[in-house]
Tab-separated table of C-alpha atoms in Angstrom:
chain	number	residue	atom	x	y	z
E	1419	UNK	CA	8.482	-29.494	-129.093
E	1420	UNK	CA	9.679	-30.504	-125.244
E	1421	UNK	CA	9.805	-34.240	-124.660
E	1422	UNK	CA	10.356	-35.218	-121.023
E	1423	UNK	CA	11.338	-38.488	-120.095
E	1424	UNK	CA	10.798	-40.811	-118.590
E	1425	UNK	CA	7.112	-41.023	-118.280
E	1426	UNK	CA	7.241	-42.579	-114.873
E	1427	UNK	CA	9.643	-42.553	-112.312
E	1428	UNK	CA	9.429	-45.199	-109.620
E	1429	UNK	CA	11.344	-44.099	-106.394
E	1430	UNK	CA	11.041	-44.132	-102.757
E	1431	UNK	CA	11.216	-41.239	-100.140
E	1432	UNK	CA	15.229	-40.150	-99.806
E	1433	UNK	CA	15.875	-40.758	-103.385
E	1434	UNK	CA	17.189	-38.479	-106.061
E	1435	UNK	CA	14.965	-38.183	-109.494
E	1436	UNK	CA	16.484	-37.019	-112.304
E	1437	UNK	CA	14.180	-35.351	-114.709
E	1438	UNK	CA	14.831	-34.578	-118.391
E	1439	UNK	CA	13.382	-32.157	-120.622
E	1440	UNK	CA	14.412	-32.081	-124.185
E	1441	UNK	CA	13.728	-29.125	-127.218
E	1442	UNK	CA	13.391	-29.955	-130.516
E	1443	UNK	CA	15.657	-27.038	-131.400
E	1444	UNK	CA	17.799	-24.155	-129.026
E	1445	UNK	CA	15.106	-22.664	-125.692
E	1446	UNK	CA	16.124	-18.996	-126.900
E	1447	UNK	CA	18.100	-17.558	-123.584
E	1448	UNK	CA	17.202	-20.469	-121.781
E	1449	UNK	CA	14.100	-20.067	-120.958
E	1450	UNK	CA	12.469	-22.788	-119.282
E	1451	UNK	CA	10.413	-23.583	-115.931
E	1452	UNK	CA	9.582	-26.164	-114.429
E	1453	UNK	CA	6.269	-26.837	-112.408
E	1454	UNK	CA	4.905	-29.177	-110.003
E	1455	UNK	CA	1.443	-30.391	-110.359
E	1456	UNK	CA	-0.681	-32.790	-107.902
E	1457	UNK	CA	-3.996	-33.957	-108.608
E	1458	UNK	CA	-6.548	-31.442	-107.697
E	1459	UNK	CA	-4.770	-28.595	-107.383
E	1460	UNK	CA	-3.535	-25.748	-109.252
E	1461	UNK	CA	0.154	-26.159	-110.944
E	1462	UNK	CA	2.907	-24.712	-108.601
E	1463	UNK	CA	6.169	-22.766	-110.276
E	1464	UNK	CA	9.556	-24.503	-109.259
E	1465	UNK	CA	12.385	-22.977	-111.427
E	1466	UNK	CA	12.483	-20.807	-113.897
E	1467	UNK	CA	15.340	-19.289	-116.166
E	1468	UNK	CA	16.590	-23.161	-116.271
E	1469	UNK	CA	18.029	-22.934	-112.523
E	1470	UNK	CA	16.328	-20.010	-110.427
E	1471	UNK	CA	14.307	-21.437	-107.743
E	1472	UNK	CA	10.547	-19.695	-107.581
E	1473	UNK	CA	9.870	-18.072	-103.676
E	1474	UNK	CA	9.418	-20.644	-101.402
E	1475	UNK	CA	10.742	-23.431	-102.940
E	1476	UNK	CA	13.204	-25.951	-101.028
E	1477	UNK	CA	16.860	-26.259	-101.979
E	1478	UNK	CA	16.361	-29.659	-102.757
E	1479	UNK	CA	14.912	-28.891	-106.343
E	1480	UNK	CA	17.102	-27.564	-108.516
E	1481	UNK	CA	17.384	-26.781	-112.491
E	1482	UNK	CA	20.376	-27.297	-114.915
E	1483	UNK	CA	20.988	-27.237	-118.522
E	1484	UNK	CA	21.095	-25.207	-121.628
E	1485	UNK	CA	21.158	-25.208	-125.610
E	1486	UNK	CA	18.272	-27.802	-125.849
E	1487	UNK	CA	18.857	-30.420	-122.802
E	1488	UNK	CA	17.463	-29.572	-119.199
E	1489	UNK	CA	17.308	-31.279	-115.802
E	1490	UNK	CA	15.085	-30.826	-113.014
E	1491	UNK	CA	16.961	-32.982	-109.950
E	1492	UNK	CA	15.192	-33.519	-106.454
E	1493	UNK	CA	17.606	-34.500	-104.385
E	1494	UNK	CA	16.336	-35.997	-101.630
E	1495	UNK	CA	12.412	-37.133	-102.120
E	1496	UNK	CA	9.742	-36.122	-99.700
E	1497	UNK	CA	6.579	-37.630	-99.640
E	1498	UNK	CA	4.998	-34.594	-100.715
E	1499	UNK	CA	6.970	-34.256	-104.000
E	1500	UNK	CA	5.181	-37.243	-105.751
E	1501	UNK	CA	3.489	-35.787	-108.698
E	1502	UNK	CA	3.945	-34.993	-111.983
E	1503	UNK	CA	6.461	-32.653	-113.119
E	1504	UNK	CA	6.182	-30.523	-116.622
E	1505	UNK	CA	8.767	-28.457	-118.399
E	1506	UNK	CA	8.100	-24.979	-120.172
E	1507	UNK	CA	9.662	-23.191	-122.490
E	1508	UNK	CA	9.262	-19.404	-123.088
E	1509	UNK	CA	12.166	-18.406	-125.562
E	1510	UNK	CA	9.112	-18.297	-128.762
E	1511	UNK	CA	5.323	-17.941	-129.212
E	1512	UNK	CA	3.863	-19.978	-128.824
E	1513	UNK	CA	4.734	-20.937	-125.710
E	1514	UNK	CA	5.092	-24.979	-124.876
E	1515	UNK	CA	4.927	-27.335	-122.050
E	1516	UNK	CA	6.658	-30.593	-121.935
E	1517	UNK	CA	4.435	-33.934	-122.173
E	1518	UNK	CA	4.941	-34.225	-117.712
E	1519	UNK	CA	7.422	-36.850	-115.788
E	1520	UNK	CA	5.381	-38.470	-113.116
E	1521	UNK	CA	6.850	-39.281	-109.671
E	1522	UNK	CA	5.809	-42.177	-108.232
E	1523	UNK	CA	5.949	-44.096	-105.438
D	233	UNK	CA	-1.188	-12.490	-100.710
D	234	UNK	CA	-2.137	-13.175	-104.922
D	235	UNK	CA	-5.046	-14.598	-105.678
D	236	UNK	CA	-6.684	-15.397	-109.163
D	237	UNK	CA	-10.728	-16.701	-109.362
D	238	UNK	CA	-11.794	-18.139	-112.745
D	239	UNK	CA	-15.586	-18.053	-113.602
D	240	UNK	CA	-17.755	-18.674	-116.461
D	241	UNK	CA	-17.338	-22.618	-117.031
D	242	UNK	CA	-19.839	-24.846	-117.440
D	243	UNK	CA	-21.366	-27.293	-120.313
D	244	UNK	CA	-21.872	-26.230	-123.783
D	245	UNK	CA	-22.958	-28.113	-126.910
D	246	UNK	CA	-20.713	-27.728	-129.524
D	247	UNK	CA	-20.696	-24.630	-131.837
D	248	UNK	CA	-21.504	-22.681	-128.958
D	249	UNK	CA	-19.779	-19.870	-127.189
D	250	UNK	CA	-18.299	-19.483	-123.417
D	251	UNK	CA	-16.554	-16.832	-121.685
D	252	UNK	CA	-13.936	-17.880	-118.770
D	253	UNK	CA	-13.285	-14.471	-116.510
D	254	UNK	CA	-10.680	-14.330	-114.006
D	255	UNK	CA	-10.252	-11.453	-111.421
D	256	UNK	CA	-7.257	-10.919	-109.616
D	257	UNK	CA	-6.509	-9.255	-106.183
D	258	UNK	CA	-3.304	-8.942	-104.449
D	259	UNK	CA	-0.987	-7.275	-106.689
D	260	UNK	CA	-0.433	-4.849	-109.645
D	261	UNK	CA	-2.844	-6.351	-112.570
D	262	UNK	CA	-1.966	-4.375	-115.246
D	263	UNK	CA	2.021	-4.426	-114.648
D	264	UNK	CA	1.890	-8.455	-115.864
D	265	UNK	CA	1.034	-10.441	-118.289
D	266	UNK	CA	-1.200	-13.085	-118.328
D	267	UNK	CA	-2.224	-16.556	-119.224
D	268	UNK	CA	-4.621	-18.943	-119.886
D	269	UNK	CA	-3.625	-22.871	-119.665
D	270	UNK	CA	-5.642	-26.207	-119.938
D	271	UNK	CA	-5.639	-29.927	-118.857
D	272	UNK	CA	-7.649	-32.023	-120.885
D	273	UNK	CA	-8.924	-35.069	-119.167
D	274	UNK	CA	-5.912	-37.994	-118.541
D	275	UNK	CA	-3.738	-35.083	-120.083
D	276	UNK	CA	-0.964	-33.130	-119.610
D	277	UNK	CA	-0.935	-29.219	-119.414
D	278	UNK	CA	-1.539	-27.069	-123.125
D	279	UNK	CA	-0.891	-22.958	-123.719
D	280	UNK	CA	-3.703	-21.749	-124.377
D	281	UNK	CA	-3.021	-18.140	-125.265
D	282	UNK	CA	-1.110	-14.985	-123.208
D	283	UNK	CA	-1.591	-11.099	-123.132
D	284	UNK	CA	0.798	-9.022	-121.926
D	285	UNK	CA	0.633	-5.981	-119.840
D	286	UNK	CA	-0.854	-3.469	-122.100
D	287	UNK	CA	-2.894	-6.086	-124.337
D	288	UNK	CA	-0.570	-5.202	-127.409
D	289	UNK	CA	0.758	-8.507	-127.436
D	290	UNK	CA	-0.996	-11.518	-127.820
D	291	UNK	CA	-1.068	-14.848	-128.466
D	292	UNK	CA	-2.248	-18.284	-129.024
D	293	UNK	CA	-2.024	-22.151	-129.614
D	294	UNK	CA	-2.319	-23.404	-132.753
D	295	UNK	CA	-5.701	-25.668	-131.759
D	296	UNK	CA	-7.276	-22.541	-130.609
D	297	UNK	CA	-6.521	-19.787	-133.239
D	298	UNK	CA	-9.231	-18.271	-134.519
D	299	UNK	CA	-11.798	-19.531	-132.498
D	300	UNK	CA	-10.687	-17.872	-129.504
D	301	UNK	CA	-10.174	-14.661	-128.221
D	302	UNK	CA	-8.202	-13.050	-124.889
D	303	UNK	CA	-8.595	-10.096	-123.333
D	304	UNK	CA	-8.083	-7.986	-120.311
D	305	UNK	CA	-9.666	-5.198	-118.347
D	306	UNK	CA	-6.897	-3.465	-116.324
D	307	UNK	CA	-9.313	-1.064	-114.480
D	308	UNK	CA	-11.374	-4.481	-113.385
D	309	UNK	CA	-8.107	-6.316	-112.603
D	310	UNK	CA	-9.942	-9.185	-114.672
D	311	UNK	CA	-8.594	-11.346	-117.773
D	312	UNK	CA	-11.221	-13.062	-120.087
D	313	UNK	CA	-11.263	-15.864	-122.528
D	314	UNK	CA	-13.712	-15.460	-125.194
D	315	UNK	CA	-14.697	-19.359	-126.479
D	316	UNK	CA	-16.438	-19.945	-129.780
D	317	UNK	CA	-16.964	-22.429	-132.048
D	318	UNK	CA	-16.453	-24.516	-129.284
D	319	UNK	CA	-15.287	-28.202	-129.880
D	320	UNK	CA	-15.375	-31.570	-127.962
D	321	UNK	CA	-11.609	-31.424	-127.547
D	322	UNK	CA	-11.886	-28.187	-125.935
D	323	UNK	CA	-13.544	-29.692	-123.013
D	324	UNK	CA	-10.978	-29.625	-120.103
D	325	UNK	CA	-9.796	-27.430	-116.744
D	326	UNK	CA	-9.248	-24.467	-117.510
D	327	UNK	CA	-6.759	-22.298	-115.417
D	328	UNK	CA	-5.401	-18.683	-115.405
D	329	UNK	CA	-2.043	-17.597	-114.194
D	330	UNK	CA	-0.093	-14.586	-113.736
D	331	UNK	CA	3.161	-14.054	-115.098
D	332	UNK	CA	6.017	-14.107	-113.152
D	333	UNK	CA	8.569	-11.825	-114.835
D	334	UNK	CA	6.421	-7.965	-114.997
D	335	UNK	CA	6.793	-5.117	-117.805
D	336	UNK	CA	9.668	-4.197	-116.057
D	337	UNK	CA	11.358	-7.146	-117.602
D	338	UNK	CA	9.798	-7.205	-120.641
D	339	UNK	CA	6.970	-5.868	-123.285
D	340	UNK	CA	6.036	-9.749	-123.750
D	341	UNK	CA	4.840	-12.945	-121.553
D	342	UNK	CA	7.387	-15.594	-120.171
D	343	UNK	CA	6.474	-17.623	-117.487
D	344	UNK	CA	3.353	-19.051	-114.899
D	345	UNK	CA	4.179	-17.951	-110.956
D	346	UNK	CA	0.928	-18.408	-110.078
D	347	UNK	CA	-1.971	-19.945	-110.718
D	348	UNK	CA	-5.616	-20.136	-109.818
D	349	UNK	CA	-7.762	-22.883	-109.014
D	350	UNK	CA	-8.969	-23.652	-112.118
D	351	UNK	CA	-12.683	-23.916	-114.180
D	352	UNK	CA	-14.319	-26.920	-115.875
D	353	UNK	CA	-15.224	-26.609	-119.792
D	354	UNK	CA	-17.033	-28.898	-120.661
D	355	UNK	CA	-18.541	-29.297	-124.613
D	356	UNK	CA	-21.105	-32.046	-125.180
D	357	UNK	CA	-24.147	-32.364	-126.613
């Protein structure tokens, strides 16, 4: 099981959000993504092997973490990075997804 | 550029059957695994179930088991989710997504790199 918290993040444009992600027992060889995902449209891959940005993806996201705990940090907010944010993990079948952080305004 | 097109939603009663297809264009089909991946109305994203590149491994979430089947047609480029049984909790957007690692990383599925646009399930009566 991932939990993600908070729920809700509150936070203006030029902020840092800190994003957790928490397994219920070790992500086998860290194995986790992170995804972005906006209201009518299709999820979009951010990270993935805990800190390897996907192509195309700004240097201000980035991924940290291990053993159980992960972190998905935006550094600087744009106003196109308010959504809601969901952790995977891939170590074991079946795969899971964390229960989504949602950026706010 | 990649591109993935789901087909085959729609509304169902319950006990009834659907099949989602999604084709793919832009890259090597049958070198990836693939996945299927739902949003249930007001929730969050759920696995669904993943193939991998040669179909001989598969699998799926616990909610679904039994009552629905993957599949993939290499030569088509197309991935299929075979729906029966179908249940009120089922209904929800259903998406298909490619996986981002390839057989040359691996004989399994990992991760989502992308996705396509998504089909509505919905299962009333």
């Amino acid at each position: 099981v991932l939990t993600q918290s908070p729920g809700t993040l509150c936070l203006s444009p030029g902020e840092r959000a800190t994003l957790s992600c928490r397994a219920s027992q070790i992500v086998s060889t860290n194995y986790l993504a992170w995804y972005q995902h906006k209201p009518g449209r299709a999820p979009r891959l951010l990270i993935y092997g805990v800190s390897s940005r996907a192509t195309g993806i700004p240097d201000r996201f980035s991924g940290s973490g291990s053993g159980t705990d992960f972190t998905l940090t935006i550094s600087r907010l744009e106003p196109e990075d308010f959504a809601v944010y969901y952790c995977q993990q891939y170590g074991s079948s079946p795969l899971s997804f964390g229960g989504g952080t949602k950026v706010e305004i | 550029e990649v591109q993935l097109v789901e087909s085959g939603g729609g509304l169902v009663q319950p006990g009834r059957s659907l099949r989602l297809s999604c084709e793919a264009s832009g890259f090597s089909f049958e070198d990836y695994a693939m996945h299927w991946v739902r949003q249930a109305p007001g929730k969050g994203l759920e696995w669904v179930s993943s193939i991998n590149w040669n179909s001989r491994v598969i699998g799926y979430a616990g909610s679904v088991k039994g009552r629905f089947t993957i599949s993939r047609d290499n030569a088509k480029k197309s991935l299929y989710l075979q729906m029966n049984s179908l249940r009120a909790e089922d209904t929800a957007f259903y998406y298909c997504a490619k996986d981002g690692a390839g057989k040359s990383y691996g004989y399994g599925y990992y991760y989502m790199d992308v996705w396509g646009e998504g089909a509505t399930v919905t299962v009333s009566s």
